[in-house]
Every structure is written in structure tokens, then in C-alpha cells.
PDB file of C-alpha atoms in Angstrom:
ATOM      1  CA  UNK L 147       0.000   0.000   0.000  1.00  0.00           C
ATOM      2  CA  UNK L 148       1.188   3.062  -0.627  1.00  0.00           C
ATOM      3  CA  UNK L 149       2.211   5.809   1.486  1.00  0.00           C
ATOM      4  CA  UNK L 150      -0.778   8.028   0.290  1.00  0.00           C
ATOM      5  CA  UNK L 151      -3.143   5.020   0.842  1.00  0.00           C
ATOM      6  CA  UNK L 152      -1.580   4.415   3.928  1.00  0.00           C
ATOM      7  CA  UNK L 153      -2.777   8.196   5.415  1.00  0.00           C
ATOM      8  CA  UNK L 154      -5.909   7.911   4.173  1.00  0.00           C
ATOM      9  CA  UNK L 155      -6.929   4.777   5.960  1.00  0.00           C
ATOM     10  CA  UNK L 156      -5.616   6.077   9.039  1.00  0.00           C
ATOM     11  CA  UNK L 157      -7.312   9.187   8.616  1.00  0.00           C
ATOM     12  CA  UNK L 158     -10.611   7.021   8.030  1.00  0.00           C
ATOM     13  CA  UNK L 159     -10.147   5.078  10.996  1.00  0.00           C
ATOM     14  CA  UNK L 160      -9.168   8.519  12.814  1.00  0.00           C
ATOM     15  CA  UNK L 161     -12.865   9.551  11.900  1.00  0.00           C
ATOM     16  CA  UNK L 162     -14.561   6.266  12.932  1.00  0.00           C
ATOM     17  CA  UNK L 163     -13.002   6.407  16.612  1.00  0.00           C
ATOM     18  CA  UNK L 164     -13.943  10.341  16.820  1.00  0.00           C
ATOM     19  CA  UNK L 165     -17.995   9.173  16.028  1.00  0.00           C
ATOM     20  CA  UNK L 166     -17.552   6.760  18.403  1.00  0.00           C
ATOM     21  CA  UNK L 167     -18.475   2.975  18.374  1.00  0.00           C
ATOM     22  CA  UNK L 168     -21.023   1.510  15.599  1.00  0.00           C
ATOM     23  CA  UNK L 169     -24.291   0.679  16.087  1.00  0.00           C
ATOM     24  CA  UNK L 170     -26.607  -1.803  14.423  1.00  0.00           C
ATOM     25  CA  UNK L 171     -29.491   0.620  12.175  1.00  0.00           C
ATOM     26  CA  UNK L 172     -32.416   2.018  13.854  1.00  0.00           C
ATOM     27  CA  UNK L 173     -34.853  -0.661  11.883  1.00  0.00           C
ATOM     28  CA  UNK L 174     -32.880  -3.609  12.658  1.00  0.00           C
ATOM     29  CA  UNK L 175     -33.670  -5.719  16.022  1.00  0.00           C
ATOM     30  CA  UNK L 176     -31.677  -8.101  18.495  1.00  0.00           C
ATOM     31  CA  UNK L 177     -33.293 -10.692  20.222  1.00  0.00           C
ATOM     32  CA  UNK L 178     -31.933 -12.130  23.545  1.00  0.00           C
ATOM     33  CA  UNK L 179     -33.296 -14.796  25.951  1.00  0.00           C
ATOM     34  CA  UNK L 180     -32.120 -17.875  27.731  1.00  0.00           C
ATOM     35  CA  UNK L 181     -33.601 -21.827  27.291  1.00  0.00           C
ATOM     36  CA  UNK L 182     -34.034 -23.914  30.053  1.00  0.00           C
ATOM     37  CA  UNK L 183     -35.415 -27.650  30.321  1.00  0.00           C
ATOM     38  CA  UNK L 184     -38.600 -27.776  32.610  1.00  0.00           C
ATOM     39  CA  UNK L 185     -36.907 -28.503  35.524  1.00  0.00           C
ATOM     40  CA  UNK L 186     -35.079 -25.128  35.330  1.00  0.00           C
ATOM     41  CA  UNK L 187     -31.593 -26.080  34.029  1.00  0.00           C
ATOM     42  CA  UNK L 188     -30.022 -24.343  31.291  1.00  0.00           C
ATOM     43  CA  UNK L 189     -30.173 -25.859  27.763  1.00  0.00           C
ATOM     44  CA  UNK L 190     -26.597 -25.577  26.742  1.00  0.00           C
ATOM     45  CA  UNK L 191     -25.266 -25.154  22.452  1.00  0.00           C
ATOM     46  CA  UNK L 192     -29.431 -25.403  21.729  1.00  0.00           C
ATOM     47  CA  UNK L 193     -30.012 -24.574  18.023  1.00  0.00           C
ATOM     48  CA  UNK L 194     -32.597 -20.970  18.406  1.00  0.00           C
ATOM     49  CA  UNK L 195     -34.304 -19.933  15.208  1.00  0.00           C
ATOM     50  CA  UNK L 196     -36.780 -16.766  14.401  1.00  0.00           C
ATOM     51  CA  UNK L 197     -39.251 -17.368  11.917  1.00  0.00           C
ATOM     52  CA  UNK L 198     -41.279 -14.950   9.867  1.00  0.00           C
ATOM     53  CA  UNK L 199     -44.936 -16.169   9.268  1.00  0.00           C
ATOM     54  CA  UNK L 200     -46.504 -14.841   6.511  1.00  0.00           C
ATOM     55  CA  UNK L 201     -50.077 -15.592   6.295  1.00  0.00           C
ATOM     56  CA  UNK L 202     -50.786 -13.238   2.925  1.00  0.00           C
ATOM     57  CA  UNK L 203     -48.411 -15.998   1.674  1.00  0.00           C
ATOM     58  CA  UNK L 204     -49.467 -18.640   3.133  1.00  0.00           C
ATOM     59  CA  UNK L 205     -45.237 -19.344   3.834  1.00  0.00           C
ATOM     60  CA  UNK L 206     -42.655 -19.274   7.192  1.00  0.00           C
ATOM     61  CA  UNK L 207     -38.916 -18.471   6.183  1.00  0.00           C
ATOM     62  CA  UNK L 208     -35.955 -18.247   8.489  1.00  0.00           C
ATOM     63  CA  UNK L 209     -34.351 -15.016   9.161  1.00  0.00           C
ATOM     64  CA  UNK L 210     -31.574 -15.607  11.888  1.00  0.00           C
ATOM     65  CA  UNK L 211     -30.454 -18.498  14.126  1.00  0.00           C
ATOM     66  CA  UNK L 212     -27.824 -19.191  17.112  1.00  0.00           C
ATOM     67  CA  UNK L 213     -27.111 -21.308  19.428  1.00  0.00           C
ATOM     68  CA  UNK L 214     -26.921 -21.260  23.529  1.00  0.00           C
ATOM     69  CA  UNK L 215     -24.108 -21.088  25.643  1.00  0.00           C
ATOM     70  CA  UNK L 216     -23.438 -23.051  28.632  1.00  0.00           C
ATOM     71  CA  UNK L 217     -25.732 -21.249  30.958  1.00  0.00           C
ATOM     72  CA  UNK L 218     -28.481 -21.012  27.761  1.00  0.00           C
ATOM     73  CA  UNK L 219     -28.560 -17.840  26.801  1.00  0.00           C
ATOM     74  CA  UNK L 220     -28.458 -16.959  23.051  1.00  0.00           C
ATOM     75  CA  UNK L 221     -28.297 -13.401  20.901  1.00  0.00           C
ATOM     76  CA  UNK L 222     -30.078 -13.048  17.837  1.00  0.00           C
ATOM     77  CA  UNK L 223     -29.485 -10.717  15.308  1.00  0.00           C
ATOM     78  CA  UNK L 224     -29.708  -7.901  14.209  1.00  0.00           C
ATOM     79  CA  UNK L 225     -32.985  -8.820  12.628  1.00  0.00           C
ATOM     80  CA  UNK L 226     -34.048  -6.271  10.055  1.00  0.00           C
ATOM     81  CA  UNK L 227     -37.128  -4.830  11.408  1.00  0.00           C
ATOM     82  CA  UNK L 228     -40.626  -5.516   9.359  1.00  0.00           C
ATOM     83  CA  UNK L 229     -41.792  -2.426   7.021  1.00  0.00           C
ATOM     84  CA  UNK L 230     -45.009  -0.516   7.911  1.00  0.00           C
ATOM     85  CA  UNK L 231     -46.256  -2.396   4.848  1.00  0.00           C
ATOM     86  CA  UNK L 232     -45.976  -5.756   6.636  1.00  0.00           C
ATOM     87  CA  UNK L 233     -48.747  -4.849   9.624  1.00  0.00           C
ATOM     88  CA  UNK L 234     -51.304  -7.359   9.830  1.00  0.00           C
ATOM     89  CA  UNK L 235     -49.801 -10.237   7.515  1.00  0.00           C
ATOM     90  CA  UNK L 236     -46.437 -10.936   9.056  1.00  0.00           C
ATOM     91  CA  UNK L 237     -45.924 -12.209  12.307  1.00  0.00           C
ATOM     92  CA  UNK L 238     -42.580 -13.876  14.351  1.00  0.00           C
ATOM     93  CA  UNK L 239     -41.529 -16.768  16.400  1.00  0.00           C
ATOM     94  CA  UNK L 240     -38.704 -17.764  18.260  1.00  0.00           C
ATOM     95  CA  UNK L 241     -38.453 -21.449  17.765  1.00  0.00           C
ATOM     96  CA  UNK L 242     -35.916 -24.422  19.623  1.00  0.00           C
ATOM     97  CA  UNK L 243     -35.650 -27.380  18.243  1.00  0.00           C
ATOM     98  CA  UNK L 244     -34.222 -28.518  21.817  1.00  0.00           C
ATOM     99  CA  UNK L 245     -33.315 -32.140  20.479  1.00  0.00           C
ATOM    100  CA  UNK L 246     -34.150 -34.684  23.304  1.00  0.00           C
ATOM    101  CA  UNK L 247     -36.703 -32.570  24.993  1.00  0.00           C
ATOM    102  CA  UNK L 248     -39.761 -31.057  23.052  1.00  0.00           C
ATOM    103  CA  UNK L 249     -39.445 -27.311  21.194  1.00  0.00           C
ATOM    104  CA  UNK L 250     -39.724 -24.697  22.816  1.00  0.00           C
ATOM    105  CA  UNK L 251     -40.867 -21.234  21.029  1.00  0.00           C
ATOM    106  CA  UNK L 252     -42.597 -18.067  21.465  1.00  0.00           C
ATOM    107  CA  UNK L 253     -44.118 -15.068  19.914  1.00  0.00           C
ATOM    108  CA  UNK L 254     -41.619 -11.655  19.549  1.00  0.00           C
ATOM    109  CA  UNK L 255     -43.181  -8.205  18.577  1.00  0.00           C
ATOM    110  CA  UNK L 256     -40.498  -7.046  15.780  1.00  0.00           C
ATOM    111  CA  UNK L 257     -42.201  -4.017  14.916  1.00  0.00           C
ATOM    112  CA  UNK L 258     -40.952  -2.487  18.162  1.00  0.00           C
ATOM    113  CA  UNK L 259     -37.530  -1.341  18.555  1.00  0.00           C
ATOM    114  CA  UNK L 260     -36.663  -3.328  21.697  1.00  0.00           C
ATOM    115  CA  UNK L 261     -37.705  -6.955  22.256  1.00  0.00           C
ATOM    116  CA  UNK L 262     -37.534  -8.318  26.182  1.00  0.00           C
ATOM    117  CA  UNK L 263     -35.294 -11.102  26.584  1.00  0.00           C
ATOM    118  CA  UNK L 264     -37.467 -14.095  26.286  1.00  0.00           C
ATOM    119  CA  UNK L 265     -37.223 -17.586  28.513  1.00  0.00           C
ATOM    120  CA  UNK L 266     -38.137 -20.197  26.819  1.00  0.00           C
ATOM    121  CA  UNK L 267     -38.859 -23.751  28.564  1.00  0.00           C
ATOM    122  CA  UNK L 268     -38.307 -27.127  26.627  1.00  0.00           C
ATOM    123  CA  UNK L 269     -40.199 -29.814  28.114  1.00  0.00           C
ATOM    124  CA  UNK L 270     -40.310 -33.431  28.108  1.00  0.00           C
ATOM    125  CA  UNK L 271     -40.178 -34.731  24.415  1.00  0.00           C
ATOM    126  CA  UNK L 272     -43.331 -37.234  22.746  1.00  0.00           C
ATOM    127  CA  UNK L 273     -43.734 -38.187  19.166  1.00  0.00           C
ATOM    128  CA  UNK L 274     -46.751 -39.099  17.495  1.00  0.00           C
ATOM    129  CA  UNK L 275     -47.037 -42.285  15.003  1.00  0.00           C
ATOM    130  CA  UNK L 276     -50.087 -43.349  12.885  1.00  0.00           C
ATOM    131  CA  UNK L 277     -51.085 -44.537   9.099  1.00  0.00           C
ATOM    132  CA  UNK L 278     -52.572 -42.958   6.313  1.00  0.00           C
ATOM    133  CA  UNK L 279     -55.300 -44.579   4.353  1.00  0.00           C
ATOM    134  CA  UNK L 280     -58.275 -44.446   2.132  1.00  0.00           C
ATOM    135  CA  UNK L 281     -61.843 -44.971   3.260  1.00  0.00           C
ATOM    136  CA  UNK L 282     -61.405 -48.934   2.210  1.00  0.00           C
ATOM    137  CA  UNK L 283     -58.634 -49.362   4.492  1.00  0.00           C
ATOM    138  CA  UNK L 284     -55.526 -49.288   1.442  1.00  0.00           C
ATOM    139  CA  UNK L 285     -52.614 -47.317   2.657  1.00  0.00           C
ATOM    140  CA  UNK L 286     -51.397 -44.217   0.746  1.00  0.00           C
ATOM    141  CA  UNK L 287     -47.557 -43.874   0.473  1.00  0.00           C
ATOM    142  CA  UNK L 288     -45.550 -40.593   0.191  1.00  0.00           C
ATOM    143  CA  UNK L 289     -47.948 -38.677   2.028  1.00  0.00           C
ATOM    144  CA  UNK L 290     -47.071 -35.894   4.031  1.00  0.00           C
ATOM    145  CA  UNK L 291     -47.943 -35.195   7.432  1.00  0.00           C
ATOM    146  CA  UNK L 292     -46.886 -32.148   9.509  1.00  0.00           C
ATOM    147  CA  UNK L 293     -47.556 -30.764  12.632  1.00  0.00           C
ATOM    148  CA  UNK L 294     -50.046 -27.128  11.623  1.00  0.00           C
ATOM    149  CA  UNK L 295     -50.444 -26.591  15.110  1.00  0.00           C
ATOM    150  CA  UNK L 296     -49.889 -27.401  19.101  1.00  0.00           C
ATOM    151  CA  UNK L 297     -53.633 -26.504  20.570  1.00  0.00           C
ATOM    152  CA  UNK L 298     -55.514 -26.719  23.981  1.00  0.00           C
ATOM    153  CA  UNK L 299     -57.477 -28.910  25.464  1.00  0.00           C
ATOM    154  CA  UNK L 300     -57.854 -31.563  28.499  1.00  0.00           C
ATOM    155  CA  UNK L 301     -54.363 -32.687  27.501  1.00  0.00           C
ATOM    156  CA  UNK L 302     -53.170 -28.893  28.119  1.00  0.00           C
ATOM    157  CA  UNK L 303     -54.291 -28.179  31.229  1.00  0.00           C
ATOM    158  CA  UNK L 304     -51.548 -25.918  32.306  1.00  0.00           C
ATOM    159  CA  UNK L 305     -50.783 -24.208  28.916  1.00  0.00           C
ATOM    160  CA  UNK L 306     -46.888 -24.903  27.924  1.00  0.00           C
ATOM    161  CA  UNK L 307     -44.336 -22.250  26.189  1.00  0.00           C
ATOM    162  CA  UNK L 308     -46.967 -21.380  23.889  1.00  0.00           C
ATOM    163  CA  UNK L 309     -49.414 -23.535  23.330  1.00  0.00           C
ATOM    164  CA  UNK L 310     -52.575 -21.849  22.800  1.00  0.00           C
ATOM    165  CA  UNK L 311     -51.534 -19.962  20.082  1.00  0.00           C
ATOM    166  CA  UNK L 312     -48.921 -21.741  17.925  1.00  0.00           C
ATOM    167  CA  UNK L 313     -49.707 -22.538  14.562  1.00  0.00           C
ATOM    168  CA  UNK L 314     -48.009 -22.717  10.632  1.00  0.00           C
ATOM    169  CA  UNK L 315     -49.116 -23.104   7.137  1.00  0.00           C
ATOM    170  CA  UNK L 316     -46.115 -25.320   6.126  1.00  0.00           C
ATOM    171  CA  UNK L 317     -44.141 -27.561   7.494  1.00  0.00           C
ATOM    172  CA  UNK L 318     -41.354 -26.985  10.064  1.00  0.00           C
ATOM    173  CA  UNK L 319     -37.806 -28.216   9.875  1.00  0.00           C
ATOM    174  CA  UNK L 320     -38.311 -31.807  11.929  1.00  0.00           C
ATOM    175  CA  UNK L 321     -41.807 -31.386  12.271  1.00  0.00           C
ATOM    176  CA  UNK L 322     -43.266 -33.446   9.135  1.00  0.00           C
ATOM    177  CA  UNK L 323     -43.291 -36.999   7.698  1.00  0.00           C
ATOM    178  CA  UNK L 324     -43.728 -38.843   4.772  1.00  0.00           C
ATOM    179  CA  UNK L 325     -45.550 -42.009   5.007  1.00  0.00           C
ATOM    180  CA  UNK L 326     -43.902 -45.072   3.805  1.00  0.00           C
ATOM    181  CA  UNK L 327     -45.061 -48.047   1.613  1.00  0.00           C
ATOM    182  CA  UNK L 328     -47.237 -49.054   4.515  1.00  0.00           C
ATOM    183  CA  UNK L 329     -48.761 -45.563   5.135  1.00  0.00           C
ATOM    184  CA  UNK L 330     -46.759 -45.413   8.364  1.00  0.00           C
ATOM    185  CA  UNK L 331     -45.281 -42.207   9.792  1.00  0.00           C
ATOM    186  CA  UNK L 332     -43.521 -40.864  12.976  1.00  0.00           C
ATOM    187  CA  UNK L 333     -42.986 -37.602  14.481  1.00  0.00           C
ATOM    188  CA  UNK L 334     -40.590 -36.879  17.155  1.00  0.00           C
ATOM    189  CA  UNK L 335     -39.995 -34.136  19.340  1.00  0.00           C
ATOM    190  CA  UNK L 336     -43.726 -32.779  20.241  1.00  0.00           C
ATOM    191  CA  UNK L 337     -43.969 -31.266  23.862  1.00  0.00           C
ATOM    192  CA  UNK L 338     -45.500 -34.058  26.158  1.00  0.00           C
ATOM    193  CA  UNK L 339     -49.044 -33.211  27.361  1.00  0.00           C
ATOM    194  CA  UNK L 340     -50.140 -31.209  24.643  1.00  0.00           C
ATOM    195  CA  UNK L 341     -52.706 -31.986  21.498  1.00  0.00           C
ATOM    196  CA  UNK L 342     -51.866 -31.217  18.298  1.00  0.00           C
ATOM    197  CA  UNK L 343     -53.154 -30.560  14.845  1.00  0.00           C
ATOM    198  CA  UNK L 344     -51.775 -32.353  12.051  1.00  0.00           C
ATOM    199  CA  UNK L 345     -51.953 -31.624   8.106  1.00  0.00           C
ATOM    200  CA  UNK L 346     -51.957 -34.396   5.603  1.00  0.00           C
ATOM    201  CA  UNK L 347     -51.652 -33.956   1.669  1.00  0.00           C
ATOM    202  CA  UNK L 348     -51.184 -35.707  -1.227  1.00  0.00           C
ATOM    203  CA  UNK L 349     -51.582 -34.502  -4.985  1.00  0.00           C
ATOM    204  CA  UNK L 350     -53.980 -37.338  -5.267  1.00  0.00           C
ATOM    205  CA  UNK L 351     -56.152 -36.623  -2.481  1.00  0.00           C
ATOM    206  CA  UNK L 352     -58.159 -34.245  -0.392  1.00  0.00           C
ATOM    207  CA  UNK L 353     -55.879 -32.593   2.256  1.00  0.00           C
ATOM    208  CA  UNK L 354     -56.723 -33.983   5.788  1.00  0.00           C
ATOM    209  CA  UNK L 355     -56.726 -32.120   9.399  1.00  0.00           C
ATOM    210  CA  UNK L 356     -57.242 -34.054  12.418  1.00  0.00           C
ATOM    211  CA  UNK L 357     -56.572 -33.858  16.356  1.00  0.00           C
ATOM    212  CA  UNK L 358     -54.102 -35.926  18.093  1.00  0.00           C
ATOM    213  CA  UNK L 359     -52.811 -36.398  21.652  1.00  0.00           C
ATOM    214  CA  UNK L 360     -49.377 -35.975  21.841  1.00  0.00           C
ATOM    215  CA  UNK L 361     -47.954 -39.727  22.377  1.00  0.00           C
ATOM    216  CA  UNK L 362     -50.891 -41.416  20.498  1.00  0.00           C
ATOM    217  CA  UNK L 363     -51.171 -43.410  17.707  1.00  0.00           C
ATOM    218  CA  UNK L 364     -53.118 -42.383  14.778  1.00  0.00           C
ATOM    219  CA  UNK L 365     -55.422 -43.565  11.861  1.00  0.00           C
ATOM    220  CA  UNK L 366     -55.913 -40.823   9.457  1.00  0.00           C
ATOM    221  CA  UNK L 367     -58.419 -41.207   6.735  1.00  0.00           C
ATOM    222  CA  UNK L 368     -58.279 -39.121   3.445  1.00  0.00           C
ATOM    223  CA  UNK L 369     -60.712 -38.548   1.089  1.00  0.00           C
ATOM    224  CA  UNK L 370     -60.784 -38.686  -3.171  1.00  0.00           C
ATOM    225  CA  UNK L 371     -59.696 -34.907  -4.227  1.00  0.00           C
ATOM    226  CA  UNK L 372     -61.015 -32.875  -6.806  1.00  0.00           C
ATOM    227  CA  UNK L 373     -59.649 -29.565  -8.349  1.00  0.00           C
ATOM    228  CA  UNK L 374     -61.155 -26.269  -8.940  1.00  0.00           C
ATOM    229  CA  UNK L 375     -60.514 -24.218 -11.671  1.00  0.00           C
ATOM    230  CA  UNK L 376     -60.905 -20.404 -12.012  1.00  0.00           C
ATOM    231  CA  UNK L 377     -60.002 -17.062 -13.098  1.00  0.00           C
ATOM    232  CA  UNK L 378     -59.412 -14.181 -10.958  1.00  0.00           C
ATOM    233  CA  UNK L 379     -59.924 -10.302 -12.227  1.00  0.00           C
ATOM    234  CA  UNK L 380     -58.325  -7.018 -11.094  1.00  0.00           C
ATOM    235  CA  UNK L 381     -61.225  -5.076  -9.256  1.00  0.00           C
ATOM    236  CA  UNK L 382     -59.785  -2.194 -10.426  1.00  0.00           C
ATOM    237  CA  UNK L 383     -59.041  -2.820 -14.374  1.00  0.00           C
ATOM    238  CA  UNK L 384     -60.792  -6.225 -14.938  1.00  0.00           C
ATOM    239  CA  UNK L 385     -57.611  -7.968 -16.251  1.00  0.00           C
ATOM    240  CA  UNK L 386     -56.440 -10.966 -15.212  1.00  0.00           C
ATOM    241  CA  UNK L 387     -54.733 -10.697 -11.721  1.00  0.00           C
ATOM    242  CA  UNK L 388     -51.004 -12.712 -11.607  1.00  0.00           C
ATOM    243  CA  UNK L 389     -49.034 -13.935  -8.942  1.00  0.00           C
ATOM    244  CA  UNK L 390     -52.244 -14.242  -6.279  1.00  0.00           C
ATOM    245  CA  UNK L 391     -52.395 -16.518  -4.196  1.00  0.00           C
ATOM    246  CA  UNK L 392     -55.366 -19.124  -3.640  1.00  0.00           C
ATOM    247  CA  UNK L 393     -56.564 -21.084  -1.329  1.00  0.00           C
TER     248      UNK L 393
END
């Protein structure tokens, strides 16, 4: 580098000590918490993910992810903050995986400035098992079934990190199956005592919910599907509106 050079990055780096230290942008957000198991120890090099849910497209992506320390706390970030534009479609979750227990996750308001630092609690892992078939007992292979939702109910009695209010329109990392030859599938790693909702598709069939108990075993019976074929129409011009979604 040459001498000149040489000045001018010191005189750059001059400037950058006189402002003072750099700070993430005012629309971008950091996310802090610890994860403990449900006896109160810390959850220690735990995978922690934020999801954006976006119901307007029906689709959850992943925007940051960490993992704990040794005591279980864990920085996310920063998260670019959601636009003005994004009110009422786009929500976010905190989500653990917490392998060998069941996930933990929560709700995080991104469209404020400062988040609290969240505690999440992973509890004792279950899996749910079942089949797929059609109504004359035949089982369907390569379906898939995926956890939509963790609900309440007599199984919930104490609501968990959660559960009254957790749901997705696709399928989470670890949360989803596909049957096998035999229509079988397993899911691991679904909080103990809870009920969940389950999803089931299949381009040759009708897409199936039903409501299981954590632990249980399941027979899941899909229907014949059908299509439906339209057109939709700008309100505003009457031409033919691209890229909408429907469903």
C-alpha cells in the first residue's frame, strides 16, 4: 500500500473512533433470551431460530439463528425490522428445536424497537405415530404429514411455552413426515401433554386435518380430491390478476 493510501486509511479510521463505536441501524432488532429444560436447568449449544410467518403468503422463512451457551442464553441478530407495509400479515416466532426434549418457542413483537429477553422452557419430548389410508382401508404412500399446530385442550391443562396460540401453514424443519409403503409415519420431538393438529396432503387426495394427543397413535383417513378451476380479475381494471395466491 502506498504511502498516500496508507494516510488515508488512518485518517478514516481517525474519523470512525472520533464518532464513536457503531451501532446496528435504527430498523434492525436483536433478540436475547435464555432456554431452560422444565426442571429449570439451562439448555446448553441449543439450536434458536426466528421465523417470519406470513399468512398473505401462506409461507414461514428463516431469518436468523444461534445457538446457547453453557448457561443457555443466546443473541439473535440484528434482525431487520418488518416495514409498515408488513402490519397485519407478518408475524414472528422464536423457535428451539431442543433435540431430546420437546421445542420450545414463542411469539416476539419485531415491529418495536426493543424486544424483552425471552425464557423459553423445553419440556419433556413425545412423538406421534399413525397410518394414512383411504376410506377402504388401502394405505397411501408418500404422504405428508406435519404438525399445523400445538392446541388446547384436556391434555393442556396448564398451557406450555406457547401452546394456545402456535400454529403454521407449512411444514417446520423436523416437524413433518412422509408415510412409507405401509402408510406409516412418525414424528418426534412434540412437547409431552399437549394436542396437536396435524396436516396431511397428497396430490392425489383431499388434504386432511385431524386432532391428536401428543404420544398417540393415529389412523388418518383421506378422502378422493377434486380440483377447482378459475379465473381471478383485477377489481380495479378487470384484467387478469397474476401472482395471487389461492386457497
Amino acid at each position: 500500500m502506498a504511502g498516500k493510501d496508507v494516510e488515508q486509511a488512518r485518517e478514516w479510521i481517525a474519523g470512525l473512533v472520533r464518532k464513536g463505536p457503531l451501532s446496528a441501524p435504527k430498523n434492525q432488532t436483536t433478540i436475547s433470551g435464555r432456554c431452560i429444560d422444565s426442571g429449570g436447568q439451562p439448555l446448553s449449544n441449543a439450536l434458536v431460530q426466528v421465523y417470519c410467518r406470513d399468512s398473505g403468503r401462506s409461507s414461514v422463512a428463516s431469518m436468523a439463528e444461534s445457538r446457547t451457551d453453557t448457561a443457555g442464553r443466546f443473541t439473535l441478530g440484528p434482525i431487520a425490522s418488518p416495514n409498515e407495509e408488513d402490519w397485519g400479515h407478518k408475524t414472528y416466532f422464536v423457535f428451539v428445536p431442543a433435540y431430546g426434549h420437546g421445542p420450545a418457542w414463542k411469539e416476539v413483537n419485531l415491529y418495536q424497537q426493543t424486544v424483552e429477553p425471552l425464557e423459553l422452557i423445553a419440556y419433556n419430548s413425545a412423538s406421534v405415530s399413525g397410518s394414512v389410508v383411504t376410506e377402504d382401508s388401502k394405505p397411501v404412500a408418500n404422504a405428508q404429514v406435519w404438525v399445523r399446530g400445538i392446541i388446547s385442550g384436556q391434555a393442556a391443562e396448564e398451557p406450555l411455552s406457547g401452546v394456545n396460540r402456535f400454529s403454521v401453514h407449512v411444514p417446520l424443519p423436523g416437524w413433518s413426515a412422509i408415510t412409507e409403503a405401509d402408510g406409516a409415519f412418525r414424528i418426534a420431538g412434540i412437547p409431552d401433554g399437549t394436542r396437536i393438529q396435524l396436516f396431511v396432503s397428497h396430490r392425489d387426495f383431499a388434504g386432511s386435518i385431524v386432532h391428536v394427543k401428543a404420544g398417540s397413535h393415529a389412523k388418518i383417513i383421506v378422502q378422493p380430491g377434486a380440483a377447482i378451476t378459475g379465473r381471478v380479475l383485477s377489481g380495479k381494471t378487470g384484467k387478469p390478476a397474476a401472482g395471487v395466491v389461492v386457497g
